[in-house]
């Protein structure tokens, strides 16, 4: 994310350009089955997880947990590199700032609160927000809460629900020309996109110094710490969580003395590109760019959303589906999240299930590509 080039006088900017952030949309309500749980003793979602089934009786608002568990291949987690979550607060903020190339950082425990509470602190009445039509509700609510004038432009996001990467260098150039501040939210690209996982800026060769706010920079940070409700009134991220984030960043940077981070980054690109290519070869409509670990499979019709999810779950594959109002009514989709933790066998199983369910629900909208003479038998060694 990005904030402001200079807030030296602690005055809100007059214009902020907002771009789409990739976050978990509100899930479509599906009656009987849902939710997730980790196996006992484990602290972070992995390639596989235990799902606790729940019962929902008609007419009742309470969903009761059952004792039934099923082991599911996890294609719905945002834990792209197979790490957990954790960190020590001051050290964590210094580590994050160093990693993204900024002077300082501020860490919030919730992405939604970050956008919805920071934006009103940075801009108010008399300001202008130019916002992507597909911005996440956290940005929309933050913009509305600011009291600033809002103008919407047709979707052209930084790293969006469509997984599309915009022309960031050109956007920065325009913002400099018209003296607008850029607020860049890279919630699902930092740590997963770019040669060293530093996100879209690294991928496109944009200097982070040209990004006004990426979750906090330099003097803006102290201003936010003293004025942002999400920092003043919310509890801090847990110390164990903070420490694990620090450890994960150090692994990615190779500061642990190993090449494990580089291997994970290479693995997530390999896994993602393989999976996306196979889905497209099967005839699915798949959005997004190369190297993105998140790939939407278009379902379109609202009735296909719960059908696709339930049939995949019947085969012990857990997938996130997204429908209205998180997307336009007829643009429902499944949201595949690939991890460096997934083995080649995991991906093959998932593809087999998705292909079968795709045939059942009628969502293969294109002809399948001709099959290769020999199936690839190589396996990916675990990191």
Short mmCIF file of C-alpha atoms in Angstrom, two decimals:
data_model
loop_
_atom_site.label_atom_id
_atom_site.label_comp_id
_atom_site.label_asym_id
_atom_site.label_seq_id
_atom_site.Cartn_x
_atom_site.Cartn_y
_atom_site.Cartn_z
CA UNK A 1 0.00 0.00 0.00
CA UNK A 2 1.10 3.60 -0.39
CA UNK A 3 0.45 6.86 1.39
CA UNK A 4 2.02 10.24 0.92
CA UNK A 5 5.25 11.70 -0.29
CA UNK A 6 5.45 14.27 2.45
CA UNK A 7 3.20 15.13 5.33
CA UNK A 8 5.69 17.48 6.91
CA UNK A 9 3.02 19.97 7.94
CA UNK A 10 0.67 17.15 8.92
CA UNK A 11 -1.96 18.43 6.56
CA UNK A 12 -4.05 16.04 4.46
CA UNK A 13 -3.31 15.94 0.72
CA UNK A 14 -5.76 17.45 -1.70
CA UNK A 15 -5.87 14.51 -4.09
CA UNK A 16 -5.30 10.81 -3.56
CA UNK A 17 -5.45 8.21 -6.31
CA UNK A 18 -6.61 4.88 -4.92
CA UNK A 19 -6.07 1.50 -6.46
CA UNK A 20 -7.62 -1.86 -5.85
CA UNK A 21 -6.47 -4.10 -3.05
CA UNK A 22 -6.70 -7.87 -3.00
CA UNK A 23 -8.48 -8.99 0.11
CA UNK A 24 -10.84 -11.69 1.17
CA UNK A 25 -14.29 -10.78 -0.08
CA UNK A 26 -17.30 -11.54 2.10
CA UNK A 27 -18.11 -15.18 1.30
CA UNK A 28 -21.41 -16.17 -0.22
CA UNK A 29 -23.61 -17.77 2.47
CA UNK A 30 -23.78 -21.49 1.91
CA UNK A 31 -26.01 -23.34 4.38
CA UNK A 32 -24.77 -26.65 5.67
CA UNK A 33 -21.03 -27.16 5.53
CA UNK A 34 -18.45 -24.63 6.02
CA UNK A 35 -15.59 -23.61 7.91
CA UNK A 36 -12.02 -24.18 8.56
CA UNK A 37 -9.85 -25.29 11.40
CA UNK A 38 -6.24 -26.29 11.76
CA UNK A 39 -5.09 -29.68 12.91
CA UNK A 40 -4.31 -29.77 16.62
CA UNK A 41 -0.98 -28.23 17.57
CA UNK A 42 -0.36 -26.50 14.23
CA UNK A 43 -0.25 -22.72 14.06
CA UNK A 44 -0.59 -21.78 10.39
CA UNK A 45 -2.56 -22.91 7.34
CA UNK A 46 -0.58 -25.26 5.14
CA UNK A 47 -1.16 -27.07 1.86
CA UNK A 48 -3.64 -29.35 3.69
CA UNK A 49 -5.90 -28.54 6.64
CA UNK A 50 -8.67 -30.07 8.75
CA UNK A 51 -12.14 -28.68 8.12
CA UNK A 52 -14.75 -28.84 10.87
CA UNK A 53 -18.21 -29.40 9.44
CA UNK A 54 -21.16 -27.41 10.77
CA UNK A 55 -24.92 -27.97 10.75
CA UNK A 56 -27.45 -25.30 9.91
CA UNK A 57 -31.09 -26.18 10.55
CA UNK A 58 -33.65 -24.32 8.48
CA UNK A 59 -35.09 -21.33 10.28
CA UNK A 60 -32.23 -21.08 12.76
CA UNK A 61 -29.61 -18.38 12.72
CA UNK A 62 -27.08 -20.37 14.73
CA UNK A 63 -24.72 -22.71 12.89
CA UNK A 64 -23.63 -25.56 15.16
CA UNK A 65 -20.24 -27.21 14.99
CA UNK A 66 -20.15 -30.96 14.64
CA UNK A 67 -17.44 -33.43 15.59
CA UNK A 68 -16.92 -34.32 11.94
CA UNK A 69 -13.63 -33.32 10.36
CA UNK A 70 -12.33 -33.83 6.90
CA UNK A 71 -8.84 -33.38 5.53
CA UNK A 72 -8.93 -30.90 2.63
CA UNK A 73 -6.38 -29.67 0.12
CA UNK A 74 -6.16 -25.95 0.88
CA UNK A 75 -6.73 -23.73 -2.15
CA UNK A 76 -8.33 -20.90 -0.17
CA UNK A 77 -5.49 -19.62 2.00
CA UNK A 78 -3.55 -16.40 1.50
CA UNK A 79 -0.52 -17.99 3.14
CA UNK A 80 1.25 -18.02 -0.24
CA UNK A 81 4.74 -18.97 0.87
CA UNK A 82 3.70 -21.55 3.45
CA UNK A 83 4.78 -19.42 6.42
CA UNK A 84 2.67 -18.69 9.45
CA UNK A 85 2.09 -15.24 10.99
CA UNK A 86 3.97 -13.42 13.85
CA UNK A 87 6.47 -10.55 15.08
CA UNK A 88 8.01 -8.11 17.80
CA UNK A 89 6.39 -4.73 17.09
CA UNK A 90 9.12 -2.12 16.76
CA UNK A 91 11.49 -4.61 15.16
CA UNK A 92 8.73 -5.75 12.85
CA UNK A 93 8.01 -2.23 11.62
CA UNK A 94 11.71 -1.62 11.02
CA UNK A 95 11.95 -4.94 9.19
CA UNK A 96 8.92 -4.18 7.00
CA UNK A 97 10.21 -0.69 6.15
CA UNK A 98 13.62 -2.06 5.19
CA UNK A 99 12.07 -4.80 3.11
CA UNK A 100 9.91 -2.48 0.98
CA UNK A 101 12.51 0.28 0.83
CA UNK A 102 10.85 2.85 3.08
CA UNK A 103 12.08 4.85 6.08
CA UNK A 104 9.42 3.55 8.46
CA UNK A 105 6.27 1.48 8.67
CA UNK A 106 3.18 0.98 10.81
CA UNK A 107 1.65 -2.45 11.29
CA UNK A 108 -2.05 -3.10 11.76
CA UNK A 109 -3.57 -6.42 12.67
CA UNK A 110 -6.37 -6.19 10.11
CA UNK A 111 -6.23 -5.21 6.46
CA UNK A 112 -9.80 -3.92 6.34
CA UNK A 113 -9.17 -1.54 9.24
CA UNK A 114 -5.96 -0.34 7.62
CA UNK A 115 -7.72 1.08 4.57
CA UNK A 116 -11.00 2.11 6.16
CA UNK A 117 -9.31 4.03 9.00
CA UNK A 118 -6.16 5.41 7.37
CA UNK A 119 -7.81 7.12 4.41
CA UNK A 120 -10.00 9.45 6.51
CA UNK A 121 -6.88 10.49 8.46
CA UNK A 122 -5.05 11.49 5.29
CA UNK A 123 -7.76 13.37 3.45
CA UNK A 124 -10.98 15.19 4.34
CA UNK A 125 -13.52 17.67 3.09
CA UNK A 126 -12.22 19.71 0.19
CA UNK A 127 -10.02 16.86 -1.02
CA UNK A 128 -10.51 14.68 -4.07
CA UNK A 129 -10.20 10.89 -4.24
CA UNK A 130 -9.92 9.29 -7.67
CA UNK A 131 -10.87 5.67 -7.10
CA UNK A 132 -10.92 2.43 -9.11
CA UNK A 133 -14.45 1.15 -9.76
CA UNK A 134 -13.48 -2.27 -8.37
CA UNK A 135 -11.77 -1.08 -5.22
CA UNK A 136 -12.35 -3.26 -2.19
CA UNK A 137 -15.06 -2.24 0.28
CA UNK A 138 -12.40 -1.28 2.84
CA UNK A 139 -11.12 1.43 0.48
CA UNK A 140 -14.65 2.46 -0.51
CA UNK A 141 -15.71 2.84 3.13
CA UNK A 142 -12.51 4.70 3.98
CA UNK A 143 -13.05 7.09 1.08
CA UNK A 144 -16.69 7.68 2.01
CA UNK A 145 -15.78 8.22 5.64
CA UNK A 146 -13.24 10.88 4.73
CA UNK A 147 -15.81 13.38 3.53
CA UNK A 148 -13.72 14.05 0.44
CA UNK A 149 -15.15 14.29 -3.07
CA UNK A 150 -14.93 10.94 -4.85
CA UNK A 151 -14.63 10.35 -8.57
CA UNK A 152 -14.70 6.81 -9.95
CA UNK A 153 -12.77 5.60 -12.98
CA UNK A 154 -13.25 2.34 -14.86
CA UNK A 155 -11.30 -0.58 -13.42
CA UNK A 156 -7.55 -0.39 -14.00
CA UNK A 157 -6.16 -1.65 -10.75
CA UNK A 158 -2.72 -2.18 -9.28
CA UNK A 159 -3.19 -5.82 -8.33
CA UNK A 160 -6.86 -6.52 -8.31
CA UNK A 161 -9.44 -9.22 -7.77
CA UNK A 162 -8.79 -10.00 -11.44
CA UNK A 163 -5.07 -10.36 -10.62
CA UNK A 164 -4.24 -7.78 -13.30
CA UNK A 165 -1.14 -5.64 -13.00
CA UNK A 166 -1.49 -2.04 -14.11
CA UNK A 167 0.90 0.32 -15.87
CA UNK A 168 2.30 1.64 -12.61
CA UNK A 169 5.16 3.71 -14.11
CA UNK A 170 2.69 5.66 -16.26
CA UNK A 171 0.36 6.16 -13.28
CA UNK A 172 3.22 7.54 -11.18
CA UNK A 173 4.18 9.90 -14.01
CA UNK A 174 0.61 11.25 -14.27
CA UNK A 175 0.34 11.68 -10.50
CA UNK A 176 3.60 13.64 -10.43
CA UNK A 177 2.38 15.85 -13.26
CA UNK A 178 -0.85 16.74 -11.49
CA UNK A 179 0.61 16.67 -7.95
CA UNK A 180 -1.63 13.83 -6.78
CA UNK A 181 -0.64 11.40 -4.06
CA UNK A 182 -0.67 7.67 -4.80
CA UNK A 183 -2.09 5.29 -2.20
CA UNK A 184 -0.93 1.83 -3.24
CA UNK A 185 -2.29 -1.28 -1.55
CA UNK A 186 -0.16 -4.33 -2.26
CA UNK A 187 -1.75 -6.57 0.36
CA UNK A 188 -1.53 -9.70 -1.78
CA UNK A 189 1.51 -8.97 -3.89
CA UNK A 190 4.15 -8.11 -1.28
CA UNK A 191 5.85 -11.38 -0.43
CA UNK A 192 4.60 -13.12 -3.57
CA UNK A 193 5.29 -10.95 -6.64
CA UNK A 194 8.70 -9.84 -7.93
CA UNK A 195 12.09 -11.54 -7.98
CA UNK A 196 12.59 -11.07 -4.25
CA UNK A 197 8.92 -10.84 -3.31
CA UNK A 198 8.83 -7.06 -2.92
CA UNK A 199 5.66 -6.71 -4.95
CA UNK A 200 4.44 -4.87 -8.01
CA UNK A 201 6.94 -2.02 -7.63
CA UNK A 202 9.82 -4.46 -7.90
CA UNK A 203 8.16 -6.37 -10.73
CA UNK A 204 7.68 -3.21 -12.82
CA UNK A 205 10.89 -1.46 -11.80
CA UNK A 206 9.18 1.40 -9.94
CA UNK A 207 11.14 3.05 -7.16
CA UNK A 208 9.19 2.78 -3.91
CA UNK A 209 10.26 6.37 -3.19
CA UNK A 210 7.72 7.34 -5.84
CA UNK A 211 4.98 5.55 -3.91
CA UNK A 212 3.48 8.06 -1.52
CA UNK A 213 1.92 5.56 0.86
CA UNK A 214 2.75 1.88 1.12
CA UNK A 215 1.17 1.27 4.51
CA UNK A 216 3.12 4.13 5.93
CA UNK A 217 6.23 6.12 5.10
CA UNK A 218 8.60 8.45 6.94
CA UNK A 219 6.86 11.41 8.67
CA UNK A 220 3.43 10.17 7.70
CA UNK A 221 3.93 7.29 10.14
CA UNK A 222 4.10 9.39 13.29
CA UNK A 223 1.08 11.34 12.10
CA UNK A 224 -0.89 8.12 11.58
CA UNK A 225 0.18 6.71 14.95
CA UNK A 226 -1.23 9.77 16.69
CA UNK A 227 -4.42 10.16 14.64
CA UNK A 228 -5.52 6.80 13.17
CA UNK A 229 -8.25 5.05 15.25
CA UNK A 230 -7.11 1.66 14.01
CA UNK A 231 -3.78 2.28 15.74
CA UNK A 232 -5.02 4.23 18.77
CA UNK A 233 -7.91 2.02 19.82
CA UNK A 234 -7.18 -1.44 18.44
CA UNK A 235 -5.02 -4.05 20.16
CA UNK A 236 -1.53 -4.63 18.81
CA UNK A 237 -0.72 -7.63 16.71
CA UNK A 238 0.37 -10.49 18.97
CA UNK A 239 4.07 -10.69 19.76
CA UNK A 240 4.43 -14.28 18.48
CA UNK A 241 2.72 -13.24 15.24
CA UNK A 242 5.04 -10.27 14.90
CA UNK A 243 8.13 -12.39 15.45
CA UNK A 244 7.13 -14.91 12.83
CA UNK A 245 6.60 -12.15 10.26
CA UNK A 246 10.12 -10.92 10.99
CA UNK A 247 11.44 -14.45 10.62
CA UNK A 248 9.58 -14.91 7.32
CA UNK A 249 10.99 -11.66 5.89
CA UNK A 250 14.50 -12.64 6.96
CA UNK A 251 14.08 -16.01 5.26
CA UNK A 252 12.89 -14.30 2.07
CA UNK A 253 15.88 -11.93 2.20
CA UNK A 254 18.28 -14.83 2.85
CA UNK A 255 19.34 -13.32 6.19
CA UNK A 256 18.85 -16.71 7.86
CA UNK A 257 21.92 -17.94 5.99
CA UNK A 258 19.97 -20.22 3.66
CA UNK A 259 18.43 -20.01 0.20
CA UNK A 260 15.07 -21.26 1.46
CA UNK A 261 13.37 -17.93 0.73
CA UNK A 262 14.61 -17.85 -2.84
CA UNK A 263 13.47 -21.44 -3.28
CA UNK A 264 10.00 -20.58 -1.99
CA UNK A 265 9.69 -17.60 -4.31
CA UNK A 266 10.80 -19.71 -7.26
CA UNK A 267 8.40 -22.48 -6.20
CA UNK A 268 5.38 -20.22 -5.93
CA UNK A 269 6.03 -18.85 -9.43
CA UNK A 270 6.50 -22.36 -10.82
CA UNK A 271 3.40 -23.70 -9.07
CA UNK A 272 1.27 -20.72 -10.07
CA UNK A 273 2.24 -20.70 -13.73
CA UNK A 274 1.81 -24.47 -14.04
CA UNK A 275 -1.62 -24.40 -12.40
CA UNK A 276 -2.88 -21.44 -14.43
CA UNK A 277 -1.64 -22.98 -17.69
CA UNK A 278 -3.35 -26.29 -16.95
CA UNK A 279 -6.64 -24.60 -16.05
CA UNK A 280 -6.65 -22.68 -19.29
CA UNK A 281 -5.77 -25.79 -21.26
CA UNK A 282 -8.84 -27.46 -19.74
CA UNK A 283 -11.08 -24.71 -21.12
CA UNK A 284 -11.67 -22.57 -18.02
CA UNK A 285 -11.88 -18.78 -18.20
CA UNK A 286 -8.97 -17.80 -15.91
CA UNK A 287 -8.13 -14.17 -15.15
CA UNK A 288 -4.82 -12.66 -14.12
CA UNK A 289 -1.22 -12.30 -15.19
CA UNK A 290 1.74 -14.66 -15.23
CA UNK A 291 3.42 -15.29 -11.84
CA UNK A 292 0.34 -14.34 -9.82
CA UNK A 293 -0.41 -16.97 -7.13
CA UNK A 294 -4.08 -15.93 -7.11
CA UNK A 295 -6.20 -16.91 -10.08
CA UNK A 296 -9.96 -16.41 -10.49
CA UNK A 297 -11.91 -19.05 -12.39
CA UNK A 298 -14.98 -17.35 -13.81
CA UNK A 299 -18.26 -19.02 -12.83
CA UNK A 300 -20.52 -16.11 -13.91
CA UNK A 301 -23.97 -17.41 -12.96
CA UNK A 302 -24.87 -17.02 -9.25
CA UNK A 303 -26.25 -20.57 -9.04
CA UNK A 304 -22.90 -22.00 -10.09
CA UNK A 305 -21.10 -20.40 -7.14
CA UNK A 306 -22.39 -22.68 -4.35
CA UNK A 307 -22.55 -25.66 -6.73
CA UNK A 308 -18.86 -25.37 -7.63
CA UNK A 309 -17.80 -24.89 -4.01
CA UNK A 310 -19.82 -27.81 -2.66
CA UNK A 311 -18.80 -30.25 -5.36
CA UNK A 312 -15.11 -29.43 -4.83
CA UNK A 313 -15.56 -29.83 -1.10
CA UNK A 314 -17.23 -33.20 -1.71
CA UNK A 315 -13.87 -34.22 -3.21
CA UNK A 316 -11.99 -32.75 -0.21
CA UNK A 317 -10.71 -29.69 -2.05
CA UNK A 318 -11.44 -26.37 -0.31
CA UNK A 319 -11.85 -23.36 -2.61
CA UNK A 320 -12.96 -19.79 -1.95
CA UNK A 321 -15.85 -18.57 -4.10
CA UNK A 322 -16.85 -14.94 -4.57
CA UNK A 323 -20.23 -13.56 -5.58
CA UNK A 324 -22.46 -10.52 -5.30
CA UNK A 325 -22.07 -7.97 -3.71
CA UNK A 326 -18.29 -8.51 -3.68
CA UNK A 327 -18.51 -8.84 -7.49
CA UNK A 328 -21.13 -7.72 -10.02
CA UNK A 329 -24.13 -10.07 -9.99
CA UNK A 330 -23.21 -12.03 -13.11
CA UNK A 331 -19.43 -12.10 -12.55
CA UNK A 332 -19.18 -14.73 -9.82
CA UNK A 333 -15.91 -16.61 -9.59
CA UNK A 334 -13.83 -19.15 -7.72
CA UNK A 335 -10.64 -17.72 -6.27
CA UNK A 336 -7.70 -20.14 -6.38
CA UNK A 337 -4.77 -19.35 -4.08
CA UNK A 338 -1.58 -21.30 -4.80
CA UNK A 339 1.17 -21.78 -2.22
CA UNK A 340 4.83 -22.71 -2.30
CA UNK A 341 3.79 -25.49 0.10
CA UNK A 342 1.79 -27.29 -2.59
CA UNK A 343 3.56 -30.30 -4.09
CA UNK A 344 3.17 -31.31 -7.73
CA UNK A 345 0.94 -34.17 -6.57
CA UNK A 346 -1.27 -31.67 -4.69
CA UNK A 347 -1.66 -29.55 -7.79
CA UNK A 348 -2.45 -32.53 -10.00
CA UNK A 349 -5.13 -33.72 -7.55
CA UNK A 350 -6.65 -30.24 -7.43
CA UNK A 351 -6.68 -30.00 -11.22
CA UNK A 352 -8.37 -33.38 -11.53
CA UNK A 353 -11.10 -32.37 -9.09
CA UNK A 354 -11.60 -28.92 -10.61
CA UNK A 355 -11.79 -30.42 -14.10
CA UNK A 356 -14.40 -32.94 -12.97
CA UNK A 357 -16.46 -30.29 -11.18
CA UNK A 358 -16.04 -27.93 -14.12
CA UNK A 359 -17.66 -30.52 -16.39
CA UNK A 360 -20.43 -31.12 -13.86
CA UNK A 361 -21.27 -27.43 -13.42
CA UNK A 362 -20.71 -26.45 -17.05
CA UNK A 363 -18.09 -23.76 -16.53
CA UNK A 364 -15.56 -24.79 -19.17
CA UNK A 365 -16.35 -21.99 -21.56
CA UNK A 366 -13.57 -22.70 -24.08
CA UNK A 367 -12.46 -25.79 -26.03
CA UNK A 368 -9.83 -27.83 -24.22
CA UNK A 369 -6.29 -27.76 -25.61
CA UNK A 370 -5.00 -30.97 -27.24
CA UNK A 371 -3.49 -33.31 -24.65
CA UNK A 372 0.26 -33.89 -24.65
CA UNK A 373 1.61 -37.22 -25.81
CA UNK A 374 3.02 -37.97 -22.40
CA UNK A 375 1.91 -36.61 -19.06
CA UNK A 376 4.57 -34.83 -17.08
CA UNK A 377 5.72 -37.13 -14.31
CA UNK A 378 8.27 -34.93 -12.58
CA UNK A 379 7.54 -34.04 -9.00
CA UNK A 380 8.44 -30.89 -7.12
CA UNK A 381 10.65 -31.45 -4.15
CA UNK A 382 9.35 -29.89 -0.90
CA UNK A 383 11.10 -26.76 0.37
#
